[in-house]
Amino acid sequence: MVSLKSLLLTAAVAVAIPLDEELFGRSVDFGSKLPHNDLAARQQGGGDKEGYGFHSGYFYSFWSDGSRGSVTYKNGNNGSYTSNWSNIGNWVGGKGWNPGGSKTIVYNGTWTAQNQNSYLALYGWTRNPLIEYYVVEAFGTYNPSSGTQRKGTIQSDGGTYDIYETKRNNQPSIEGRKSFTQFWSVRQGRRVGGEITTGNHFAAWEKSGLKLGTHDYMLLGTEGYGSSGSSAITVVEKGATERPYPNEPDSRKDNN
């Protein structure tokens, strides 16, 4: 397993989340994070330990590179979590589903990194083929559409998203160090809060020649890269009458 990686409140101010290896010609990597040994990480007190597993009926993942700064990530009730990071090298965390797939999710909350290198995105993996994918809802000081060719657009959930494809060579993945493809939908109007109809993006990608495989995990994540900020996010599947994994006890596994 990789980290990374009730009703909702009214949506608040939009802000963005970071990445860190190569995104569109720039070094970023929101998702290609294997569960990571966090012995070197400097984590602030009061938060959860790095790892991945289940909490309050949802899948979650929390990872940092431990290179500098500090981060506190805290799982909350149901699909909620909070985060606070300061001068961090790179971190990513969030809550969602394992496996992911076609569903309409509703999320909202706050994000205070609009002027930082940061992203807020729905993020996941598939196998056979090995694909890392993103639906970017908001970004900060770096626009992920920079430096690459757009493959199309999709109108969904009250906004327009640009579609991109990138390649990763010999990089960490949910299957170890491999080469794989990344699919992207990047929202033109940044927001924090609303609905994401994941099936619309999957269908638009396939129409553009970008075909997913068998779903692994999918979460609504916050990421920070060389930045400081905070977030408080809640996610739920639209129309769901109970948590996705009501019988899963709270659990955590160490990042590899």
Short mmCIF file of C-alpha atoms in Angstrom, two decimals:
data_model
loop_
_atom_site.label_atom_id
_atom_site.label_comp_id
_atom_site.label_asym_id
_atom_site.label_seq_id
_atom_site.Cartn_x
_atom_site.Cartn_y
_atom_site.Cartn_z
CA MET A 1 0.00 0.00 0.00
CA VAL A 2 1.23 3.47 -0.81
CA SER A 3 0.99 6.63 1.19
CA LEU A 4 1.58 8.81 -0.89
CA LYS A 5 -0.84 9.10 -0.49
CA SER A 6 -21.73 13.33 7.92
CA LEU A 7 -22.56 16.58 6.08
CA LEU A 8 -19.89 19.00 5.01
CA LEU A 9 -19.36 22.55 6.18
CA THR A 10 -19.70 25.51 3.85
CA ALA A 11 -16.64 25.88 1.61
CA ALA A 12 -14.08 28.53 2.53
CA VAL A 13 -11.15 30.36 0.99
CA ALA A 14 -9.28 28.57 -1.80
CA VAL A 15 -5.57 27.81 -1.55
CA ALA A 16 -3.12 25.42 -3.20
CA ILE A 17 -0.95 22.38 -2.54
CA PRO A 18 2.61 21.44 -3.72
CA LEU A 19 4.34 18.75 -5.68
CA ASP A 20 7.85 17.55 -6.04
CA GLU A 21 9.35 15.72 -8.98
CA GLU A 22 8.65 16.38 -12.61
CA LEU A 23 5.31 17.94 -13.45
CA PHE A 24 5.08 19.38 -16.95
CA GLY A 25 8.81 19.94 -17.21
CA ARG A 26 9.15 21.03 -13.62
CA SER A 27 10.29 18.99 -10.62
CA VAL A 28 7.14 17.95 -8.72
CA ASP A 29 5.51 14.80 -7.51
CA PHE A 30 2.20 14.96 -5.70
CA GLY A 31 1.52 11.30 -6.01
CA SER A 32 4.50 9.17 -6.85
CA LYS A 33 5.36 8.67 -3.23
CA LEU A 34 5.91 5.24 -1.82
CA PRO A 35 5.11 4.84 1.87
CA HIS A 36 8.18 6.42 3.39
CA ASN A 37 10.30 5.65 6.42
CA ASP A 38 9.75 8.69 8.62
CA LEU A 39 12.61 8.26 11.10
CA ALA A 40 14.21 11.44 9.77
CA ALA A 41 11.01 13.43 9.57
CA ARG A 42 10.61 16.26 12.03
CA GLN A 43 6.95 16.08 12.93
CA GLN A 44 5.28 18.60 15.19
CA GLY A 45 3.67 17.35 18.36
CA GLY A 46 -0.03 16.61 18.61
CA GLY A 47 -0.46 15.06 15.15
CA ASP A 48 -0.70 11.54 13.82
CA LYS A 49 2.35 9.49 12.97
CA GLU A 50 3.22 9.10 9.30
CA GLY A 51 1.77 6.06 7.58
CA TYR A 52 -1.35 4.81 5.85
CA GLY A 53 -4.40 2.79 6.76
CA PHE A 54 -7.98 3.37 7.87
CA HIS A 55 -9.42 5.94 10.24
CA SER A 56 -13.05 6.59 11.16
CA GLY A 57 -14.26 4.52 8.21
CA TYR A 58 -12.03 6.13 5.53
CA PHE A 59 -8.70 5.26 3.95
CA TYR A 60 -5.91 7.75 4.63
CA SER A 61 -2.25 8.37 3.82
CA PHE A 62 0.33 10.74 5.35
CA TRP A 63 3.93 11.06 4.10
CA SER A 64 6.81 13.53 4.26
CA ASP A 65 10.36 13.46 2.96
CA GLY A 66 11.82 14.53 6.32
CA SER A 67 14.28 16.88 4.63
CA ARG A 68 13.44 20.05 6.56
CA GLY A 69 10.76 21.94 8.44
CA SER A 70 7.83 20.37 10.24
CA VAL A 71 4.31 19.13 9.54
CA THR A 72 1.36 18.13 11.69
CA TYR A 73 -1.32 15.96 10.08
CA LYS A 74 -4.35 14.91 12.13
CA ASN A 75 -7.17 12.57 11.09
CA GLY A 76 -10.59 13.74 12.25
CA ASN A 77 -14.04 12.17 12.40
CA ASN A 78 -15.35 10.48 9.27
CA GLY A 79 -13.75 12.00 6.12
CA SER A 80 -12.07 14.97 7.79
CA TYR A 81 -8.44 15.87 8.46
CA THR A 82 -6.37 18.91 9.37
CA SER A 83 -2.79 19.84 8.51
CA ASN A 84 -0.29 22.52 9.39
CA TRP A 85 3.19 22.75 7.89
CA SER A 86 6.12 25.14 8.20
CA ASN A 87 9.10 25.46 5.85
CA ILE A 88 8.50 21.85 4.82
CA GLY A 89 10.59 20.05 2.22
CA ASN A 90 7.71 17.97 0.84
CA TRP A 91 4.66 16.37 2.40
CA VAL A 92 1.30 14.99 1.27
CA GLY A 93 -1.71 13.60 3.10
CA GLY A 94 -5.44 13.12 2.86
CA LYS A 95 -8.47 10.86 3.17
CA GLY A 96 -10.50 8.89 0.65
CA TRP A 97 -11.08 5.41 -0.72
CA ASN A 98 -9.22 2.19 -1.40
CA PRO A 99 -9.97 1.23 -4.08
CA GLY A 100 -11.02 4.41 -5.84
CA GLY A 101 -13.28 4.60 -8.87
CA SER A 102 -16.23 6.42 -10.41
CA LYS A 103 -18.19 8.36 -7.82
CA THR A 104 -19.28 11.90 -7.07
CA ILE A 105 -17.43 13.23 -4.06
CA VAL A 106 -18.28 16.36 -2.11
CA TYR A 107 -15.54 18.20 -0.25
CA ASN A 108 -14.95 21.53 1.46
CA GLY A 109 -12.90 23.26 4.09
CA THR A 110 -10.07 25.77 4.23
CA TRP A 111 -6.61 26.02 2.72
CA THR A 112 -4.22 28.84 3.55
CA ALA A 113 -1.45 28.23 0.99
CA GLN A 114 -2.72 30.28 -1.94
CA ASN A 115 0.56 32.19 -2.10
CA GLN A 116 2.72 29.10 -1.55
CA ASN A 117 3.90 26.14 -3.61
CA SER A 118 0.97 23.86 -2.88
CA TYR A 119 -1.91 21.90 -4.42
CA LEU A 120 -5.33 20.62 -3.46
CA ALA A 121 -6.30 17.67 -5.63
CA LEU A 122 -8.14 14.42 -5.99
CA TYR A 123 -5.33 11.95 -6.51
CA GLY A 124 -5.08 8.23 -7.20
CA TRP A 125 -3.43 5.25 -8.88
CA THR A 126 -4.42 2.41 -11.18
CA ARG A 127 -2.64 -0.84 -12.09
CA ASN A 128 -2.44 -2.62 -15.45
CA PRO A 129 -1.58 -0.10 -16.75
CA LEU A 130 0.24 1.71 -13.97
CA ILE A 131 -1.20 5.25 -13.98
CA GLU A 132 -0.94 8.09 -11.48
CA TYR A 133 -3.78 10.61 -11.84
CA TYR A 134 -4.84 14.00 -10.52
CA VAL A 135 -7.88 16.26 -10.59
CA VAL A 136 -6.34 19.54 -9.42
CA GLU A 137 -8.89 21.81 -7.78
CA ALA A 138 -6.56 24.60 -6.68
CA PHE A 139 -2.90 25.47 -6.95
CA GLY A 140 -0.68 28.17 -5.52
CA THR A 141 2.38 29.83 -7.01
CA TYR A 142 2.95 27.21 -9.72
CA ASN A 143 0.44 26.52 -12.49
CA PRO A 144 0.63 22.81 -13.37
CA SER A 145 -0.42 23.53 -16.95
CA SER A 146 2.84 25.36 -17.62
CA GLY A 147 5.27 23.85 -20.10
CA THR A 148 3.21 21.06 -21.63
CA GLN A 149 0.70 20.47 -24.41
CA ARG A 150 -2.99 20.38 -23.59
CA LYS A 151 -4.74 17.24 -24.82
CA GLY A 152 -8.28 18.54 -24.39
CA THR A 153 -10.75 20.03 -21.95
CA ILE A 154 -13.66 18.77 -19.88
CA GLN A 155 -16.68 20.65 -18.54
CA SER A 156 -17.65 19.18 -15.19
CA ASP A 157 -19.11 20.28 -11.87
CA GLY A 158 -19.48 23.92 -12.86
CA GLY A 159 -15.99 24.42 -14.23
CA THR A 160 -13.56 23.80 -17.08
CA TYR A 161 -10.57 21.50 -16.64
CA ASP A 162 -7.59 21.24 -18.97
CA ILE A 163 -6.35 17.71 -19.68
CA TYR A 164 -2.66 16.82 -19.76
CA GLU A 165 -0.47 13.72 -19.94
CA THR A 166 3.08 13.39 -18.60
CA LYS A 167 5.62 10.58 -18.38
CA ARG A 168 7.65 9.46 -15.37
CA ASN A 169 10.78 7.36 -15.91
CA ASN A 170 12.19 5.04 -13.24
CA GLN A 171 10.40 6.78 -10.38
CA PRO A 172 8.73 5.54 -7.16
CA SER A 173 5.25 4.10 -7.62
CA ILE A 174 2.81 1.76 -5.91
CA GLU A 175 4.67 -1.08 -7.65
CA GLY A 176 8.17 0.07 -6.73
CA ARG A 177 10.51 2.10 -8.92
CA LYS A 178 9.06 2.00 -12.43
CA SER A 179 8.23 4.09 -15.47
CA PHE A 180 4.58 5.14 -15.72
CA THR A 181 2.19 7.77 -17.08
CA GLN A 182 0.41 10.59 -15.28
CA PHE A 183 -3.06 11.88 -16.27
CA TRP A 184 -4.14 15.38 -15.23
CA SER A 185 -7.30 17.47 -15.10
CA VAL A 186 -6.45 21.00 -13.94
CA ARG A 187 -9.35 23.28 -13.08
CA GLN A 188 -9.13 26.72 -14.71
CA GLY A 189 -10.93 28.43 -11.84
CA ARG A 190 -9.34 27.54 -8.52
CA ARG A 191 -11.62 26.52 -5.68
CA VAL A 192 -11.72 24.79 -2.30
CA GLY A 193 -15.09 23.15 -1.96
CA GLY A 194 -17.61 21.55 -4.29
CA GLU A 195 -18.35 18.32 -6.12
CA ILE A 196 -15.97 16.23 -8.21
CA THR A 197 -17.62 13.70 -10.52
CA THR A 198 -14.65 11.40 -11.01
CA GLY A 199 -16.31 9.36 -13.78
CA ASN A 200 -16.54 12.48 -15.95
CA HIS A 201 -12.77 12.87 -15.81
CA PHE A 202 -12.11 9.19 -16.42
CA ALA A 203 -14.37 9.26 -19.51
CA ALA A 204 -12.81 12.49 -20.83
CA TRP A 205 -9.32 11.04 -20.40
CA GLU A 206 -10.26 7.90 -22.30
CA LYS A 207 -11.79 10.00 -25.09
CA SER A 208 -8.41 11.76 -25.30
CA GLY A 209 -6.62 8.40 -25.57
CA LEU A 210 -5.73 8.19 -21.86
CA LYS A 211 -7.00 4.86 -20.53
CA LEU A 212 -6.90 3.95 -16.85
CA GLY A 213 -6.37 0.48 -15.41
CA THR A 214 -7.72 -1.22 -12.27
CA HIS A 215 -8.19 1.27 -9.46
CA ASP A 216 -5.99 1.35 -6.39
CA TYR A 217 -6.47 4.11 -3.79
CA MET A 218 -7.97 7.59 -4.37
CA LEU A 219 -8.02 10.49 -1.90
CA LEU A 220 -8.64 14.22 -1.55
CA GLY A 221 -5.16 15.40 -0.64
CA THR A 222 -3.20 18.40 0.52
CA GLU A 223 0.44 18.74 -0.48
CA GLY A 224 3.12 21.26 0.39
CA TYR A 225 6.53 21.64 -1.24
CA GLY A 226 9.13 24.09 0.05
CA SER A 227 6.32 26.03 1.70
CA SER A 228 4.22 26.76 4.78
CA GLY A 229 0.45 26.59 5.21
CA SER A 230 -2.51 24.80 6.70
CA SER A 231 -5.68 23.00 5.65
CA ALA A 232 -8.85 21.59 7.16
CA ILE A 233 -10.68 19.37 4.67
CA THR A 234 -13.75 17.14 4.80
CA VAL A 235 -14.70 14.70 2.04
CA VAL A 236 -17.68 12.39 1.54
CA GLU A 237 -19.34 10.53 -1.32
CA LYS A 238 -22.50 12.26 -2.52
CA GLY A 239 -25.60 10.36 -1.48
CA ALA A 240 -23.73 7.99 0.83
CA THR A 241 -25.67 7.00 3.93
CA GLU A 242 -22.69 5.61 5.80
CA ARG A 243 -18.91 5.74 5.82
CA PRO A 244 -17.23 3.74 3.02
CA TYR A 245 -15.51 1.29 5.42
CA PRO A 246 -17.70 1.17 8.57
CA ASN A 247 -16.32 -2.22 9.62
CA GLU A 248 -12.64 -1.36 9.23
CA PRO A 249 -10.99 -0.71 12.59
CA ASP A 250 -8.65 2.23 12.85
CA SER A 251 -5.24 1.08 11.68
CA ARG A 252 -1.86 2.36 10.55
CA LYS A 253 1.03 0.82 8.67
CA ASP A 254 4.50 2.30 8.47
CA ASN A 255 5.56 3.89 5.23
CA ASN A 256 8.22 1.83 3.49
#
